[in-house]
Coordinates of C-alpha atoms (C1' of nucleotides) in Angstrom, one line a residue:
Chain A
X217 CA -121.1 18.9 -224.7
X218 CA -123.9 19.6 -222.1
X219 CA -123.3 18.6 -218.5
X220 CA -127.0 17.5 -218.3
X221 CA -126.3 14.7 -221.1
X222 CA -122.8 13.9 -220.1
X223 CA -121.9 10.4 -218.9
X224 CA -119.2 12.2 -215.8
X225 CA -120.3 10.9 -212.5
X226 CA -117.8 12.7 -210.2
X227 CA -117.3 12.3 -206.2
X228 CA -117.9 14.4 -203.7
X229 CA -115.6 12.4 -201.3
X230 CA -112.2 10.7 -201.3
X231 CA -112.6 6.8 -202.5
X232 CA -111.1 4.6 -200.0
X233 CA -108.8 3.2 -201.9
X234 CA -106.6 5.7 -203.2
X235 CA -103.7 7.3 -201.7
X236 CA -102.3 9.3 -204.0
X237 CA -103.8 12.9 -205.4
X238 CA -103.7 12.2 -209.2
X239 CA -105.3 8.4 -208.4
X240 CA -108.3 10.2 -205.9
X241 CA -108.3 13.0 -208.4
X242 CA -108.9 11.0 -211.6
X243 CA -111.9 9.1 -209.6
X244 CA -113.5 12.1 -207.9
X245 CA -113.2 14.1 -211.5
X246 CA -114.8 11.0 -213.1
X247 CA -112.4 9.9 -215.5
X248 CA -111.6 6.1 -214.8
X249 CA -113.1 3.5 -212.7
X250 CA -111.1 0.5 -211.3
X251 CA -112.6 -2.8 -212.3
X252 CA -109.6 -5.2 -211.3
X253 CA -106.3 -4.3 -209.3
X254 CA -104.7 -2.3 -212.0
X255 CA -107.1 -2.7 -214.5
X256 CA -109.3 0.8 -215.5
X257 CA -112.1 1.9 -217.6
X258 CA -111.3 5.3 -218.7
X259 CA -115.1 7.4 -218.5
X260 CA -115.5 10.0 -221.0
X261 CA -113.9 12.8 -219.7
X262 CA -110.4 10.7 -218.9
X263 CA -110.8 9.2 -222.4
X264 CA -110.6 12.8 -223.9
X265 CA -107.4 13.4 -222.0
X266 CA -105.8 10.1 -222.8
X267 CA -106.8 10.8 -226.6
X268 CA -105.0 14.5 -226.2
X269 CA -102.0 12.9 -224.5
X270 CA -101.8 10.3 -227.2
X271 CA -102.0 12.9 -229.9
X272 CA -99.3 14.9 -228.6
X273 CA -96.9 12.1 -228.5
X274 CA -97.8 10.6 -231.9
X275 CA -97.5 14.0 -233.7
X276 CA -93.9 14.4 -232.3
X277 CA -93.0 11.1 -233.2
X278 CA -94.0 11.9 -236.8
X279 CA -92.1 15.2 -236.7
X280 CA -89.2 12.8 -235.8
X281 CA -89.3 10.8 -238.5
X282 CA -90.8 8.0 -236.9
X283 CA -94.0 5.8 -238.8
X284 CA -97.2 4.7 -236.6
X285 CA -98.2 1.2 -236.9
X286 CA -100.6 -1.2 -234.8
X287 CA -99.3 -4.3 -233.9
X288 CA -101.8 -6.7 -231.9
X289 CA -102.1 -7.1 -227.7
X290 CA -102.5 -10.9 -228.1
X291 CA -98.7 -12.4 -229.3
X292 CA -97.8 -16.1 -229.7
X293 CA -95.1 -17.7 -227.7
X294 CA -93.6 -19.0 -230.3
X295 CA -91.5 -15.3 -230.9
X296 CA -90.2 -15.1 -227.4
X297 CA -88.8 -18.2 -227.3
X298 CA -86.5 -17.3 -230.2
X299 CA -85.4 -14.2 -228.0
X300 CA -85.2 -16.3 -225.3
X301 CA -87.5 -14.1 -223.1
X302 CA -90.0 -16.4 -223.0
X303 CA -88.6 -17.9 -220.1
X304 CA -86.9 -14.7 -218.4
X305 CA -89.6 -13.0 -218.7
X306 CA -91.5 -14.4 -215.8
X307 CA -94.4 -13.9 -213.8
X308 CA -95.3 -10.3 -215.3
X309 CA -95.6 -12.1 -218.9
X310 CA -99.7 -12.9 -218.9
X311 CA -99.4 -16.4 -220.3
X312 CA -102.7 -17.3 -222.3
X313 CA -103.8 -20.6 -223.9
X314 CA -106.1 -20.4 -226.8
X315 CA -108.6 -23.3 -227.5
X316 CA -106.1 -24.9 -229.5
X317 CA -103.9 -25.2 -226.7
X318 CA -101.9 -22.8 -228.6
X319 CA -99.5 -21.1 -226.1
X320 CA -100.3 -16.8 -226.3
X321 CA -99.5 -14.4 -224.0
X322 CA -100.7 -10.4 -223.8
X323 CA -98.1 -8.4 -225.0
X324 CA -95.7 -6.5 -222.2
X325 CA -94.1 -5.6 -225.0
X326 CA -92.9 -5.3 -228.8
X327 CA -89.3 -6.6 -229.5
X328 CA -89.7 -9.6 -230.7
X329 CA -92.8 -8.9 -232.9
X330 CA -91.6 -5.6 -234.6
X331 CA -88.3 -7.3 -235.2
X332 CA -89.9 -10.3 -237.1
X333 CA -92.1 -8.4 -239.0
X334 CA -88.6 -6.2 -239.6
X335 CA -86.8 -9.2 -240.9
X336 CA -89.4 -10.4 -242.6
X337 CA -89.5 -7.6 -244.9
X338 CA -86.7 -5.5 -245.3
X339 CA -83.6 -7.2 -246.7
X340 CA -81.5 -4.5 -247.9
X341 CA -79.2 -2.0 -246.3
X342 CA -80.5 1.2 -248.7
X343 CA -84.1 0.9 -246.7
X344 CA -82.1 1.9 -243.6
X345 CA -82.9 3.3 -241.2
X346 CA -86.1 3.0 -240.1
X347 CA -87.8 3.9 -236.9
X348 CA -91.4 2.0 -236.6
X349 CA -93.8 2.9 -233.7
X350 CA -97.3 2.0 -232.0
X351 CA -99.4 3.4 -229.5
X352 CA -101.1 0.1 -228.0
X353 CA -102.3 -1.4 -224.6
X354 CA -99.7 -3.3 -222.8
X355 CA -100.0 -5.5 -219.7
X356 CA -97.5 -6.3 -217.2
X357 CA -98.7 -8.8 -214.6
X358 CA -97.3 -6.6 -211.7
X359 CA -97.0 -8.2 -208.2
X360 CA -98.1 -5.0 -206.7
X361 CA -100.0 -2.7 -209.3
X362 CA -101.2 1.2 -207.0
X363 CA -101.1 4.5 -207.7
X364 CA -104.2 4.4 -210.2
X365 CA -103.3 4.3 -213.8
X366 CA -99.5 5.5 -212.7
X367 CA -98.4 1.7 -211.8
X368 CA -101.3 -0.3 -213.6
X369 CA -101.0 -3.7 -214.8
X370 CA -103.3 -2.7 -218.5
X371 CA -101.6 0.2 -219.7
X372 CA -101.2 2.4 -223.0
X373 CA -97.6 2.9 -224.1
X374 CA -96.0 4.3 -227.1
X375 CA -93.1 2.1 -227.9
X376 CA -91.1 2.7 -231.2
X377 CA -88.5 0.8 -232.6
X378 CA -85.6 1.9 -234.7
X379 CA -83.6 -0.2 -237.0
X380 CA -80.1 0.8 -238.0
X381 CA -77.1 -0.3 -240.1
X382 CA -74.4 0.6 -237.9
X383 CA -73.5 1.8 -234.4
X384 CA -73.2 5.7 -235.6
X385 CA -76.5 5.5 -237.6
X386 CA -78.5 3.9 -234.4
X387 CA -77.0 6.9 -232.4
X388 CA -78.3 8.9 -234.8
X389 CA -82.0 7.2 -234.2
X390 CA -81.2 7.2 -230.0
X391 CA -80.9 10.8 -230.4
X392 CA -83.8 11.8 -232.8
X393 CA -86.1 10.1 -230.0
X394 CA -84.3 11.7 -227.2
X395 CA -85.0 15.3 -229.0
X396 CA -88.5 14.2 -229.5
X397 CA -89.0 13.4 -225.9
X398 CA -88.0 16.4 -224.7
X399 CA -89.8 17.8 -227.3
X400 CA -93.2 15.8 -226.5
X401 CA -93.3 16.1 -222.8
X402 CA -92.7 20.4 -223.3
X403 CA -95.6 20.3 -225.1
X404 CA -97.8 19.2 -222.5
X405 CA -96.3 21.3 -220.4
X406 CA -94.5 19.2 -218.8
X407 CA -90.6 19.5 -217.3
X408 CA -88.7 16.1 -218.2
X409 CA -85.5 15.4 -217.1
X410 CA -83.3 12.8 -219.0
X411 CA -81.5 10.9 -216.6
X412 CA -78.6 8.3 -217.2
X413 CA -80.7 4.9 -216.6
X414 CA -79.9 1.0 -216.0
X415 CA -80.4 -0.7 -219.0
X416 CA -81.4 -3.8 -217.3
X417 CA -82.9 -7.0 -218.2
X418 CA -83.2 -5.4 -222.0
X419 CA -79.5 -5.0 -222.5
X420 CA -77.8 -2.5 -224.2
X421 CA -75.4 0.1 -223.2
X422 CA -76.8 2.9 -223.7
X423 CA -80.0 4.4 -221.9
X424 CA -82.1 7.0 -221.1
X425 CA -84.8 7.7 -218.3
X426 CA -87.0 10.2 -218.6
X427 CA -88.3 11.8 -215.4
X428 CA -91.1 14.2 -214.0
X429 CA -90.2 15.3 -210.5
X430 CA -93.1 14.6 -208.3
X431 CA -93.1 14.3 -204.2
X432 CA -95.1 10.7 -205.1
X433 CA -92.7 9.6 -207.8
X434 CA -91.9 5.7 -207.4
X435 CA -87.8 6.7 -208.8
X436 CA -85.1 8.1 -206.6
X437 CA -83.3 10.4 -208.6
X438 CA -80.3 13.0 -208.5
X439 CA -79.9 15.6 -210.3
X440 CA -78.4 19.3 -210.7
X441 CA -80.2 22.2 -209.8
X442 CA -79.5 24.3 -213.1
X443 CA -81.1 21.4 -215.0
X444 CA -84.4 22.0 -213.7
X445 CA -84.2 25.9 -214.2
X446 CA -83.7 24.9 -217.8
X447 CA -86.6 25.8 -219.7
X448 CA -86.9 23.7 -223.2
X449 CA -90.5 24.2 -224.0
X450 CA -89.8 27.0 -227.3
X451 CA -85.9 24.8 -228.6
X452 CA -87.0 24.8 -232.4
X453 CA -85.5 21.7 -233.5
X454 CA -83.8 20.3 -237.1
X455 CA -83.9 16.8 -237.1
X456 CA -82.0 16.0 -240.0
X457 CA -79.6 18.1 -238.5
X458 CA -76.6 16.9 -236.3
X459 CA -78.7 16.4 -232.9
X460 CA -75.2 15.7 -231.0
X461 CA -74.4 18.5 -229.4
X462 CA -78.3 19.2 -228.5
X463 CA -78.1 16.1 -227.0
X464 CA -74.6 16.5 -225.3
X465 CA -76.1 20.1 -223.8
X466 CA -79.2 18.2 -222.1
X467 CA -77.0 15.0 -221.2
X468 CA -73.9 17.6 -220.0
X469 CA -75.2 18.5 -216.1
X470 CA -76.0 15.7 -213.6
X471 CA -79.0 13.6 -213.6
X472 CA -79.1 9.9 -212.6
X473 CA -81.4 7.4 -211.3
X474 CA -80.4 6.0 -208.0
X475 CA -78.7 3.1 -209.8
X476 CA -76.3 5.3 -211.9
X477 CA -76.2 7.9 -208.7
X478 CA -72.4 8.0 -207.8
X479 CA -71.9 9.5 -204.6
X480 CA -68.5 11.0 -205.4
X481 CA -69.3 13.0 -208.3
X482 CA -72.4 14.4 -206.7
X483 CA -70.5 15.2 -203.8
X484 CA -68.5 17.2 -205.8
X485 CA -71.4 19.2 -207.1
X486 CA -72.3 20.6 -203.0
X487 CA -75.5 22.6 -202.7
X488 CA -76.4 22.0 -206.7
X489 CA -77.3 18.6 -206.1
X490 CA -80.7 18.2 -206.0
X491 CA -82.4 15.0 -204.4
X492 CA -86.1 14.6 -205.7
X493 CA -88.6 11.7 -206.4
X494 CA -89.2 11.3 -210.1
X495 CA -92.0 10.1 -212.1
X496 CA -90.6 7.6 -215.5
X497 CA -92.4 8.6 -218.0
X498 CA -90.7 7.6 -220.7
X499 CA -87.5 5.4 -221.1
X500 CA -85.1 5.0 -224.3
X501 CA -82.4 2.3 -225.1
X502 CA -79.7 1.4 -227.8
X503 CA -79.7 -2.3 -227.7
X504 CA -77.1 -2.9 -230.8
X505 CA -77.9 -6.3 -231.6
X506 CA -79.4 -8.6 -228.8
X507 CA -82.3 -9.3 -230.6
X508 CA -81.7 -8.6 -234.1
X509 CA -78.8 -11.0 -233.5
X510 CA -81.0 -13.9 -231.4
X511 CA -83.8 -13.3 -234.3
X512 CA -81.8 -12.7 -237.3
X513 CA -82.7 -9.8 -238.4
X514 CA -79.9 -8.9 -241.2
X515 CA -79.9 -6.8 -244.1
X516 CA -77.6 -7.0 -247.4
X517 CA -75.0 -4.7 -246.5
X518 CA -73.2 -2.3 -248.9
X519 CA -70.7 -5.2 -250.2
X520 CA -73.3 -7.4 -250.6
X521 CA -72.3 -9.2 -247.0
X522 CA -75.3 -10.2 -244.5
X523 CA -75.3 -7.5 -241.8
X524 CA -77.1 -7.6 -238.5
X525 CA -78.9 -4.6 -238.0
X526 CA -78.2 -2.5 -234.6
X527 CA -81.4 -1.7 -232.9
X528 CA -82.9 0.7 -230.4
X529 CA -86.1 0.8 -228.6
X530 CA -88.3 3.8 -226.9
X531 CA -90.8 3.9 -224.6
X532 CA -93.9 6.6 -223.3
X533 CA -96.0 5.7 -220.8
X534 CA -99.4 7.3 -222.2
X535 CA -101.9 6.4 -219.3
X536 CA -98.8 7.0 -216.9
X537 CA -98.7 10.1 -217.8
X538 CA -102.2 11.5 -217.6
X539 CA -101.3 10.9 -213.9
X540 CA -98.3 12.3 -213.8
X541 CA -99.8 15.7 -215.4
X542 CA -102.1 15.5 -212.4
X543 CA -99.3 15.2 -210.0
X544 CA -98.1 18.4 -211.9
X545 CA -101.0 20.4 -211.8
X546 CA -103.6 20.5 -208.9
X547 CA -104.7 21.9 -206.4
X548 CA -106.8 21.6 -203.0
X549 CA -109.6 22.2 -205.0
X550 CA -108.8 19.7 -207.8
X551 CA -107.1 19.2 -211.2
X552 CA -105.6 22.0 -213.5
X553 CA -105.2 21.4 -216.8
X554 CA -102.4 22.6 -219.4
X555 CA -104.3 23.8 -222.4
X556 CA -102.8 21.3 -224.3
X557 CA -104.2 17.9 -222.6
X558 CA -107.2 20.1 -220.8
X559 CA -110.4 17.4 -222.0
X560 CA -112.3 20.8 -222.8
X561 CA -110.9 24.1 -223.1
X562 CA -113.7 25.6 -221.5
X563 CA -116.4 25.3 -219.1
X564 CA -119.3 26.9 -219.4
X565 CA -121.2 27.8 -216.6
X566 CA -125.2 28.8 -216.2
X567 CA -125.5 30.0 -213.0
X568 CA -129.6 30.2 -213.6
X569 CA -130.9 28.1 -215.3
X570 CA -134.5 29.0 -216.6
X571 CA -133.1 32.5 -216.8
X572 CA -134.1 33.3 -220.4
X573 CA -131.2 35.9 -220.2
X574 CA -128.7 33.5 -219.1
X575 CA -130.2 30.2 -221.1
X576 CA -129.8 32.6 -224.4
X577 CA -126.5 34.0 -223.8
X578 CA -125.1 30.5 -222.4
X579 CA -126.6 29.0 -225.9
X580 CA -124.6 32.0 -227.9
X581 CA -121.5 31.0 -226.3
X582 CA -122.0 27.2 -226.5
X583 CA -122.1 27.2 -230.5
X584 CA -119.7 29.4 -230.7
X585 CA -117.2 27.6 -228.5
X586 CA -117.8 24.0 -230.7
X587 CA -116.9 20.8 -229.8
X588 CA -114.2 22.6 -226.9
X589 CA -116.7 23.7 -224.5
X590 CA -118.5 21.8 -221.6
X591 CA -121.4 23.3 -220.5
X592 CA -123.3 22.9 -217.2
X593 CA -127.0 23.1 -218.0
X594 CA -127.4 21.3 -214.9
X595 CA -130.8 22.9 -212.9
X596 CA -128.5 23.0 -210.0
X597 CA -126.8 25.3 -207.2
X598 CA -124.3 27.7 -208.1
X599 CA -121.7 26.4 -205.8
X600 CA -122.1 22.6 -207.4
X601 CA -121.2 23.7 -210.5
X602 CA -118.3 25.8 -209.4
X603 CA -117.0 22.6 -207.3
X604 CA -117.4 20.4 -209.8
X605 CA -115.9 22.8 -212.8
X606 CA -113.1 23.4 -210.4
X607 CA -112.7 19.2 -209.9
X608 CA -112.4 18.6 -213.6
X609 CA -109.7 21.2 -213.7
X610 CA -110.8 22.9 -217.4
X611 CA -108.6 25.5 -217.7
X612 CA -111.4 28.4 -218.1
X613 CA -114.7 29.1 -216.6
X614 CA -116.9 31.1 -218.1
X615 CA -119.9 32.0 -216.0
X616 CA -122.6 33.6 -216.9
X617 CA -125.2 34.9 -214.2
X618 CA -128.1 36.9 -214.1
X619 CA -126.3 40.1 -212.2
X620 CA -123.5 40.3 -215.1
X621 CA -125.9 39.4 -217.8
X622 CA -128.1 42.4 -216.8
X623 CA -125.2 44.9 -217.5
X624 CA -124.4 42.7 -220.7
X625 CA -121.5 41.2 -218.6
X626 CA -120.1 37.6 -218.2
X627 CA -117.2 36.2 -216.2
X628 CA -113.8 34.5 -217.2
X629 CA -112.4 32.9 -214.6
X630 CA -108.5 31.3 -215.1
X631 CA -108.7 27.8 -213.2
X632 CA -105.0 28.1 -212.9
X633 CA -104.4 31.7 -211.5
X634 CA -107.9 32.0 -210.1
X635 CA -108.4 35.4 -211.5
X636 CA -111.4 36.5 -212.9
X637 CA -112.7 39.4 -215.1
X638 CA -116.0 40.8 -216.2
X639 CA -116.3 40.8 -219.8
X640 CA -118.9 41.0 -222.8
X641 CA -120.5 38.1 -225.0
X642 CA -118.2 39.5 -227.7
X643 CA -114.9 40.0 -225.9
X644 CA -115.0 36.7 -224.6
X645 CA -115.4 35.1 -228.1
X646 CA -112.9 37.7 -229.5
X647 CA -110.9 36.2 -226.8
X648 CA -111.0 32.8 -227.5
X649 CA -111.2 33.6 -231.5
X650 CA -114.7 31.9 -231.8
Chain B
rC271 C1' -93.5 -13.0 -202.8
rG272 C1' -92.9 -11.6 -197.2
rG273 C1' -95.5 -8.2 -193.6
rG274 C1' -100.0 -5.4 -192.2
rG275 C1' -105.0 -3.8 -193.0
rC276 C1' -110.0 -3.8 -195.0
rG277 C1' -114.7 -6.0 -197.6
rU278 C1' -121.9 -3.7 -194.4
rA279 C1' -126.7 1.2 -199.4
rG280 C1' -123.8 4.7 -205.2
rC281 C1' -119.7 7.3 -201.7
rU282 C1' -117.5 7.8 -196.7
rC283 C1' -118.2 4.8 -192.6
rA284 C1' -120.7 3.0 -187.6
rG285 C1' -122.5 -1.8 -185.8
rC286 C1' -118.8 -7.1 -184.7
rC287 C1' -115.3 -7.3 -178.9
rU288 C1' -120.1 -9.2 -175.5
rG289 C1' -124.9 -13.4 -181.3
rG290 C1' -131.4 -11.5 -180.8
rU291 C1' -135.9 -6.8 -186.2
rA292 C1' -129.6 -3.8 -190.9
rG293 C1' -127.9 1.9 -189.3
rA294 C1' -125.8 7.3 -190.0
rG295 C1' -124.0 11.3 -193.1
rC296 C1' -123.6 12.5 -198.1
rG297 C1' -125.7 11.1 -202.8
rC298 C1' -130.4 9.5 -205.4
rU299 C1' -136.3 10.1 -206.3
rA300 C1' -140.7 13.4 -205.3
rG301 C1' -142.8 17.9 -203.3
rC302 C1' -142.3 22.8 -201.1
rU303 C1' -138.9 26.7 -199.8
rU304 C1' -134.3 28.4 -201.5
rU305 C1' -130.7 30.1 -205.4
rG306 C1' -123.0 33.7 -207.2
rG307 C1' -118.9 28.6 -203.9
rG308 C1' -120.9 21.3 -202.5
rA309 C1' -128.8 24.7 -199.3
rG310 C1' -133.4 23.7 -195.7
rC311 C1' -137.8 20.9 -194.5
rU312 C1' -141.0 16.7 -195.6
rA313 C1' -141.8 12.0 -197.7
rG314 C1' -139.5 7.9 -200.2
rA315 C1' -136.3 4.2 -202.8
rA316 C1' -132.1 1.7 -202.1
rG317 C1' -128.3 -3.9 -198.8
rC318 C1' -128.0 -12.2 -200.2
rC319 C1' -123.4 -7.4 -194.3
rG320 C1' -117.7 -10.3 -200.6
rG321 C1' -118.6 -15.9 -201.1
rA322 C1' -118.9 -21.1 -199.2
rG323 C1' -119.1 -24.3 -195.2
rG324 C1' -119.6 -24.8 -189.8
rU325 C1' -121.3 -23.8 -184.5
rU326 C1' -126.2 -22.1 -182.6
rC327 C1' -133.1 -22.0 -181.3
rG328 C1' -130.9 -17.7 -183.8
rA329 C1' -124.8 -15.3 -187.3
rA330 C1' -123.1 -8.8 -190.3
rU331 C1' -121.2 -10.4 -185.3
rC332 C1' -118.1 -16.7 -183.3
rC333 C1' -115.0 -20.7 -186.2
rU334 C1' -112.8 -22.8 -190.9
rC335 C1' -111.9 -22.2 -195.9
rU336 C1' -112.0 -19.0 -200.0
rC337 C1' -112.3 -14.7 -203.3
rG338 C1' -111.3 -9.5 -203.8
rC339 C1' -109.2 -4.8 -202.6
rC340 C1' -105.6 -1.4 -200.2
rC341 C1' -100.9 -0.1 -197.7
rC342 C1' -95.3 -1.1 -196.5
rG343 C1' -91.2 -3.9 -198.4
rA344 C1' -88.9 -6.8 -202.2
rC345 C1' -89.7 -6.6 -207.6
rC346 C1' -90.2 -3.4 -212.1
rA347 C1' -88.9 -1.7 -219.9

RNA sequence: CGGGGCGUAGCUCAGCCUGGUAGAGCGCUAGCUUUGGGAGCUAGAAGCCGGAGGUUCGAAUCCUCUCGCCCCGACCA
């Protein structure tokens, strides 16, 4: 992409309104704009990160075993009142009336619709189990929505679904999603720490947080200190293995949210304990049977008796987490990407443009690079470019100036480490493998 | 939902107390000069002062109502 066509209107100074560094980062860098509290339009640049997120987490859910679907924003009313939520839901439930007076609401959620469209169509226990996923918008009405896209009221979520015929088989399920997690958030480079978690309103006895330690995290949490020198990112993983004891081994040292925090065992644990702020990122529950059971949701069991299926539901907060990598990785200057969410791998600098040396060996590099490359032909001052490369946080520069290109010479700069070296067209393709 | 704050140019803000021609910096447009870390000079464009009522000869400014946004708390799959 050329900078010179590209829709990425970045800030030079700190909007008003946002406190936090991944909410003044994301509108500085041009990514979203805020068009209601809570409500964003995600610019082209945030879009491409969002996409990359979303990616991530849907090929790990595959890897798991888990099948993408699309079920619609808009639900009726008519579902949640056979859970019984339509009512304790509240406030944060968008109630909407269509022109037929036909009571709707936007989704906060998927419950009640995956389990009707489960019960609808599988009837026998041999189809079992079955773990059913979307990546969708969601909207909570919240009474306070901040923080950008990390407390929004529109948000994308992945929340999958798994369907089970007995208690040992939906462990099973809990525990290929809780591998999968820890596999997903790895990937983006990201430390998560699963935390014993409140099961709340949905129920359940059985639940896991997942956190991303953060100064601005919302979440109080505890946890010991060996857990987060534990590095998971290269675990290679069996999934139709026995996950147990993989599971038991991240669930074995202490982490809690404050509402599972007991002081006396923490006391016990003395200087290990660590007291942080956490980011939720993603959140996992075995529910057994509180809605299969209010919707009826049974399958033919293997003597032919009705049996109601025991169920589990798992949640990623997409959009949440673009901020949360940005809590992650920054700096004064502004974002750093991981490679692995980075909206371009590389920026592509032109530090004269009109040079016929530069302009020919910036156009060499641009085709080679592809579609990964983002490339300031801008007819503008070194030291904008440089600001605004630094801003968006790609993770490396290459610049290419009319002292280097004299000796045949360009510059790689790492956004994360800073460091910089002088190298030829051809290494730095070689480099890249372009 | 309680408490606090703020709506004036694209952005950051001044002006309001004490009513009297709508301002600055950055950004934007054009020209000239610059050119390896957010340049300089010159000339411009840009605002229903969030909205509606009211007071007044006169309202960005005072009063009433209203809408929106932000922060703290409570809340939070």
């Amino acid at each position: 992409m050329r900078l010179s066509a590209y829709f990425l209107p970045t800030l030079k100074e700190n909007p008003a309104e946002a406190q936090i560094v991944s909410h003044r980062l994301m509108l500085r860098a041009g990514m979203i704009r805020q068009t209601a509290a809570g409500i964003y339009t995600w610019l082209p640049l945030g879009w491409r990160v969002l996409r990359k997120v979303e990616q991530i987490v849907r090929e790990e859910q595959d890897r798991a075993g888990a099948q993408e679907l699309l079920m619609p924003t808009i639900q009726a009313a008519e579902l949640w009142k056979e859970s019984g939520r339509y009512d304790d839901y509240g406030k944060e439930m968008l109630r909407i009336t269509d022109r037929h007076d036909r009571e709707m609401l936007f989704g906060p959620t998927n419950e009640e619709m995956i389990t009707s469209i489960f019960r609808d169509n599988v009837k026998r226990y041999r189809d079992l189990p079955k773990i059913l996923y979307h990546i969708q918008w969601k909207f909570r009405d919240e009474v306070r929505p901040r923080f950008g896209v990390m407390r929004g009221r529109e948000f994308l979520m992945k929340d999958a679904y798994s369907f089970d015929l007995d208690k040992a088989a939906a462990r099973r399920s809990y525990n290929r999603m809780f591998i999968s997690y820890m596999k997903t958030f790895a990937r983006m480079g990201l430390k998560a720490i699963p935390m014993r978690a409140d099961t709340g309103p949905i129920g359940g006895d059985l639940s896991h947080e997942f956190h991303i330690l953060a100064e601005t995290g919302e979440s109080a949490v505890f946890v010991h200190k060996d857990f987060i020198e534990t590095d998971w990112r290269n675990r290679d993983v069996d999934y139709d293995g026995d996950l147990q004891p993989m599971v038991d081994e991240l669930t074995g040292t202490y982490a809690v949210t404050e509402e599972k925090h007991d002081p006396a065992v923490a006391a016990a644990l003395g200087d290990n304990l660590v007291s942080a702020r956490g980011i939720e990122v993603g959140h996992i529950f075995n529910f057994g049977t509180k809605y299969s059971k209010a919707m009826n949701a049974v399958v033919a069991g293997p003597n032919g008796e009705n049996v109601t299926v025991e169920m589990g539901s798992y949640g990623i907060g997409v959009s949440r987490l673009v901020g949360a990598l940005i809590e992650a990785y920054h700096d004064d200057a502004g974002i750093i990407w991981p490679e692995a969410v980075a909206p371009f791998k590389v920026g592509l600098i032109n530090l004269k443009k009109g040079d016929p040396r530069c302009d020919a060996a910036c156009e060499t590099l641009y085709r080679a690079f592809g579609s990964d490359v983002l490339y300031d032909n801008r007819d503008d001052r070194a030291g904008v470019k440089f600001a605004d490369m630094d801003l968006i946080g790609l993770p490396w520069q290459v610049i290419v100036g009319p002292k280097g290109i004299a000796g045949g010479k360009v510059e790689l700069k790492s956004r994360q480490t800073g460091d910089r070296q002088e190298l030829s067209l051809e290494a730095v393709l070689e480099r890249f493998g372009v």
